CSV table of C-alpha atoms and ligand atoms in Angstrom, one decimal:
chain,number,residue,atom,x,y,z
A,110,UNK,CA,-90.6,-18.7,95.9
A,111,UNK,CA,-87.0,-18.9,96.7
A,112,UNK,CA,-84.1,-16.6,97.3
A,113,UNK,CA,-81.4,-18.1,95.1
A,114,UNK,CA,-79.3,-15.0,95.4
A,115,UNK,CA,-76.6,-16.7,97.5
A,116,UNK,CA,-75.2,-18.2,94.3
A,117,UNK,CA,-72.5,-20.9,94.7
A,118,UNK,CA,-72.0,-20.0,98.4
A,119,UNK,CA,-75.6,-20.8,99.1
A,120,UNK,CA,-76.0,-23.1,102.1
A,121,UNK,CA,-77.8,-25.7,99.9
A,122,UNK,CA,-75.3,-25.6,97.1
A,123,UNK,CA,-73.9,-29.1,96.3
A,124,UNK,CA,-71.0,-29.9,94.0
A,125,UNK,CA,-71.7,-33.6,94.1
A,126,UNK,CA,-74.6,-35.8,93.1
A,127,UNK,CA,-74.7,-39.2,94.8
A,128,UNK,CA,-76.6,-42.1,93.1
A,129,UNK,CA,-77.5,-44.8,95.7
A,130,UNK,CA,-80.0,-47.4,96.9
A,131,UNK,CA,-80.8,-50.4,94.8
A,132,UNK,CA,-78.0,-50.0,92.3
A,133,UNK,CA,-75.0,-52.2,91.6
A,134,UNK,CA,-72.5,-49.3,91.3
A,135,UNK,CA,-73.2,-46.4,93.7
A,136,UNK,CA,-71.9,-43.2,92.2
A,137,UNK,CA,-70.7,-39.8,93.3
A,138,UNK,CA,-70.9,-37.5,90.2
A,139,UNK,CA,-69.7,-34.0,89.7
A,140,UNK,CA,-70.2,-31.6,86.8
A,141,UNK,CA,-66.9,-32.9,85.4
A,142,UNK,CA,-68.1,-36.5,85.4
A,143,UNK,CA,-71.4,-35.5,83.7
A,144,UNK,CA,-69.4,-33.8,81.0
A,145,UNK,CA,-67.7,-37.1,80.2
A,146,UNK,CA,-71.1,-38.7,79.5
A,147,UNK,CA,-73.4,-38.2,76.5
A,148,UNK,CA,-74.6,-34.6,76.9
A,149,UNK,CA,-77.6,-33.1,75.3
A,150,UNK,CA,-78.6,-29.4,74.7
A,151,UNK,CA,-82.0,-28.2,75.9
A,152,UNK,CA,-84.0,-25.3,74.6
A,153,UNK,CA,-85.4,-22.7,76.9
A,154,UNK,CA,-88.6,-23.7,78.7
A,155,UNK,CA,-90.9,-22.2,81.3
A,156,UNK,CA,-90.9,-23.3,84.9
A,157,UNK,CA,-94.6,-23.6,85.9
A,158,UNK,CA,-95.7,-24.1,89.5
A,159,UNK,CA,-98.5,-26.6,90.4
A,160,UNK,CA,-100.6,-23.4,90.9
A,161,UNK,CA,-100.1,-22.5,87.2
A,162,UNK,CA,-97.9,-19.6,87.9
A,163,UNK,CA,-94.9,-19.2,85.6
A,164,UNK,CA,-92.1,-18.8,88.1
A,165,UNK,CA,-89.1,-18.7,85.7
A,166,UNK,CA,-88.0,-19.3,82.1
A,167,UNK,CA,-84.8,-21.2,81.6
A,168,UNK,CA,-82.1,-20.2,79.2
A,169,UNK,CA,-80.5,-22.8,76.8
A,170,UNK,CA,-79.0,-25.5,79.0
A,171,UNK,CA,-77.0,-28.7,78.7
A,172,UNK,CA,-77.4,-31.9,80.6
A,173,UNK,CA,-77.3,-35.7,80.8
A,174,UNK,CA,-80.4,-38.0,80.7
A,175,UNK,CA,-81.3,-39.3,84.2
A,176,UNK,CA,-81.8,-42.6,82.4
A,177,UNK,CA,-78.2,-42.7,81.3
A,178,UNK,CA,-77.0,-42.0,84.8
A,179,UNK,CA,-79.2,-44.8,86.1
A,180,UNK,CA,-77.8,-47.1,83.4
A,181,UNK,CA,-74.3,-46.3,84.6
A,182,UNK,CA,-75.2,-47.1,88.2
A,183,UNK,CA,-77.1,-50.2,87.0
A,184,UNK,CA,-80.4,-50.7,88.8
A,185,UNK,CA,-80.1,-54.0,90.7
A,186,UNK,CA,-82.9,-55.9,88.9
A,187,UNK,CA,-82.8,-59.6,89.8
A,188,UNK,CA,-85.0,-60.8,87.0
A,189,UNK,CA,-86.9,-59.7,83.9
A,190,UNK,CA,-90.0,-58.9,86.0
A,191,UNK,CA,-88.2,-57.1,88.8
A,192,UNK,CA,-88.9,-53.6,87.5
A,193,UNK,CA,-91.1,-52.0,90.1
A,194,UNK,CA,-88.7,-49.3,91.3
A,195,UNK,CA,-89.2,-45.6,92.2
A,196,UNK,CA,-86.4,-43.1,91.8
A,197,UNK,CA,-86.3,-40.1,94.2
A,198,UNK,CA,-84.3,-37.0,93.2
A,199,UNK,CA,-83.5,-34.8,96.2
A,200,UNK,CA,-82.2,-31.3,96.6
A,201,UNK,CA,-79.8,-30.4,99.4
A,202,UNK,CA,-82.7,-28.6,101.2
A,203,UNK,CA,-84.7,-31.8,101.3
A,204,UNK,CA,-87.0,-31.1,98.4
A,205,UNK,CA,-87.9,-34.3,96.5
A,206,UNK,CA,-89.4,-35.4,93.2
A,207,UNK,CA,-90.3,-39.0,92.3
A,208,UNK,CA,-90.0,-41.0,89.0
A,209,UNK,CA,-90.9,-44.6,88.3
A,210,UNK,CA,-88.9,-47.2,86.4
A,211,UNK,CA,-91.6,-47.4,83.8
A,212,UNK,CA,-91.8,-43.7,83.0
A,213,UNK,CA,-88.0,-43.5,82.6
A,214,UNK,CA,-87.3,-46.7,80.8
A,215,UNK,CA,-90.6,-47.5,78.9
A,216,UNK,CA,-92.1,-44.1,78.2
A,217,UNK,CA,-91.1,-40.9,76.3
A,218,UNK,CA,-90.6,-39.2,79.7
A,219,UNK,CA,-87.2,-41.0,79.9
A,220,UNK,CA,-86.0,-39.0,76.9
A,221,UNK,CA,-87.1,-35.7,78.5
A,222,UNK,CA,-85.7,-36.1,82.1
A,223,UNK,CA,-82.3,-34.5,82.5
A,224,UNK,CA,-79.7,-33.5,85.1
A,225,UNK,CA,-78.6,-30.1,83.7
A,226,UNK,CA,-75.3,-28.5,84.7
A,227,UNK,CA,-74.8,-25.6,82.3
A,228,UNK,CA,-76.8,-22.6,81.3
A,229,UNK,CA,-75.8,-20.4,78.3
A,230,UNK,CA,-72.5,-22.4,78.2
A,231,UNK,CA,-71.6,-21.4,81.8
A,232,UNK,CA,-71.8,-23.3,85.1
A,233,UNK,CA,-75.2,-23.0,86.9
A,234,UNK,CA,-74.8,-20.8,90.0
A,235,UNK,CA,-77.9,-19.6,91.8
A,236,UNK,CA,-79.8,-23.0,91.7
A,237,UNK,CA,-76.9,-25.3,92.5
A,238,UNK,CA,-74.3,-27.0,90.3
A,239,UNK,CA,-76.9,-29.5,89.0
A,240,UNK,CA,-80.6,-29.3,88.4
A,241,UNK,CA,-83.1,-32.1,87.7
A,242,UNK,CA,-85.6,-31.2,84.9
A,243,UNK,CA,-88.5,-33.1,83.3
A,244,UNK,CA,-89.4,-31.0,80.2
A,245,UNK,CA,-92.5,-32.9,79.2
A,246,UNK,CA,-94.3,-32.5,82.5
A,247,UNK,CA,-97.4,-30.4,82.2
A,248,UNK,CA,-96.3,-28.3,85.2
A,249,UNK,CA,-92.5,-28.3,85.1
A,250,UNK,CA,-92.1,-26.7,88.5
A,251,UNK,CA,-92.7,-29.8,90.8
A,252,UNK,CA,-90.0,-31.9,89.2
A,253,UNK,CA,-87.5,-29.0,88.7
A,254,UNK,CA,-85.2,-30.0,91.6
A,255,UNK,CA,-82.6,-27.3,92.2
A,256,UNK,CA,-79.6,-27.8,94.4
A,257,UNK,CA,-79.7,-31.4,93.3
A,258,UNK,CA,-77.7,-33.6,95.6
A,259,UNK,CA,-78.9,-37.2,95.4
A,260,UNK,CA,-80.8,-39.8,93.3
A,261,UNK,CA,-82.0,-42.8,95.2
A,262,UNK,CA,-83.4,-46.0,93.6
A,263,UNK,CA,-85.9,-48.0,95.7
A,264,UNK,CA,-87.6,-51.2,95.0
A,265,UNK,CA,-91.4,-51.1,95.7
A,266,UNK,CA,-92.2,-53.3,98.6
B,222,LIG,N1,-84.5,-27.9,95.9
B,222,LIG,C1,-85.7,-27.3,95.7
B,222,LIG,N2,-86.2,-27.4,94.4
B,222,LIG,C2,-87.4,-26.9,94.2
B,222,LIG,C3,-88.2,-26.2,95.2
B,222,LIG,C4,-87.6,-26.2,96.5
B,222,LIG,O1,-88.2,-25.7,97.5
B,222,LIG,N3,-86.4,-26.7,96.7
B,222,LIG,N4,-89.4,-25.7,94.9
B,222,LIG,C5,-90.1,-26.3,93.7
B,222,LIG,C6,-91.3,-25.5,93.3
B,222,LIG,S1,-92.7,-25.7,94.2
B,222,LIG,C7,-91.3,-24.8,92.1
B,222,LIG,S2,-92.7,-24.2,91.5
B,222,LIG,C8,-90.1,-24.6,91.3
B,222,LIG,C9,-89.8,-23.1,91.1
B,222,LIG,O2,-88.6,-23.0,90.5
B,222,LIG,P1,-88.0,-21.5,90.3
B,222,LIG,O3,-88.0,-20.9,91.6
B,222,LIG,O4,-86.7,-21.8,89.8
B,222,LIG,O5,-88.9,-20.8,89.3
B,222,LIG,O6,-88.9,-25.2,91.9
B,222,LIG,C10,-89.2,-26.4,92.5
B,222,LIG,N5,-87.9,-27.0,92.9
B,223,LIG,MO1,-94.4,-24.8,93.1
């Protein structure tokens, strides 16, 4: 597990989230830009490691759907059948989690994958300004990306 005690001075802390790769409109988002989008409240949930260990329990948080962020950036689909993309969310320490176009845009997972920026009504500190969370994963730990700093869209080749 991690020492998140450095709070917002932590070496991995990032105040911006870049959205890049196969998109029409690359973005650099901040907490303020997320607040201008459609925001959704999340109930508390457990963070469960791949090992099964419960490593944390979140408090009530607020975020934006990853899908809404990708719609704003506009994935550069060239045709109806051009939908084999993978989306990599990366933390400032290099940690990564991967999503597919189909699970975000054609599956309930899309309604359960958020970039959160607020906990108990306050800015997130210990784990970065923004965190990626997928609340319907069986083990929520692997795709709980703290110190979130980039989202990259890639076409499968
Ligand atoms: N940026 C980043 N996010 C990360 C990790 C990491 O090393 N770096 N570890 C992951 C793992 S393996 C788990 S189980 C959970 C643990 O989250 P917690 O320490 O907040 O309970 O965070 C995940 N997110
Ligand atoms: Mo883990």
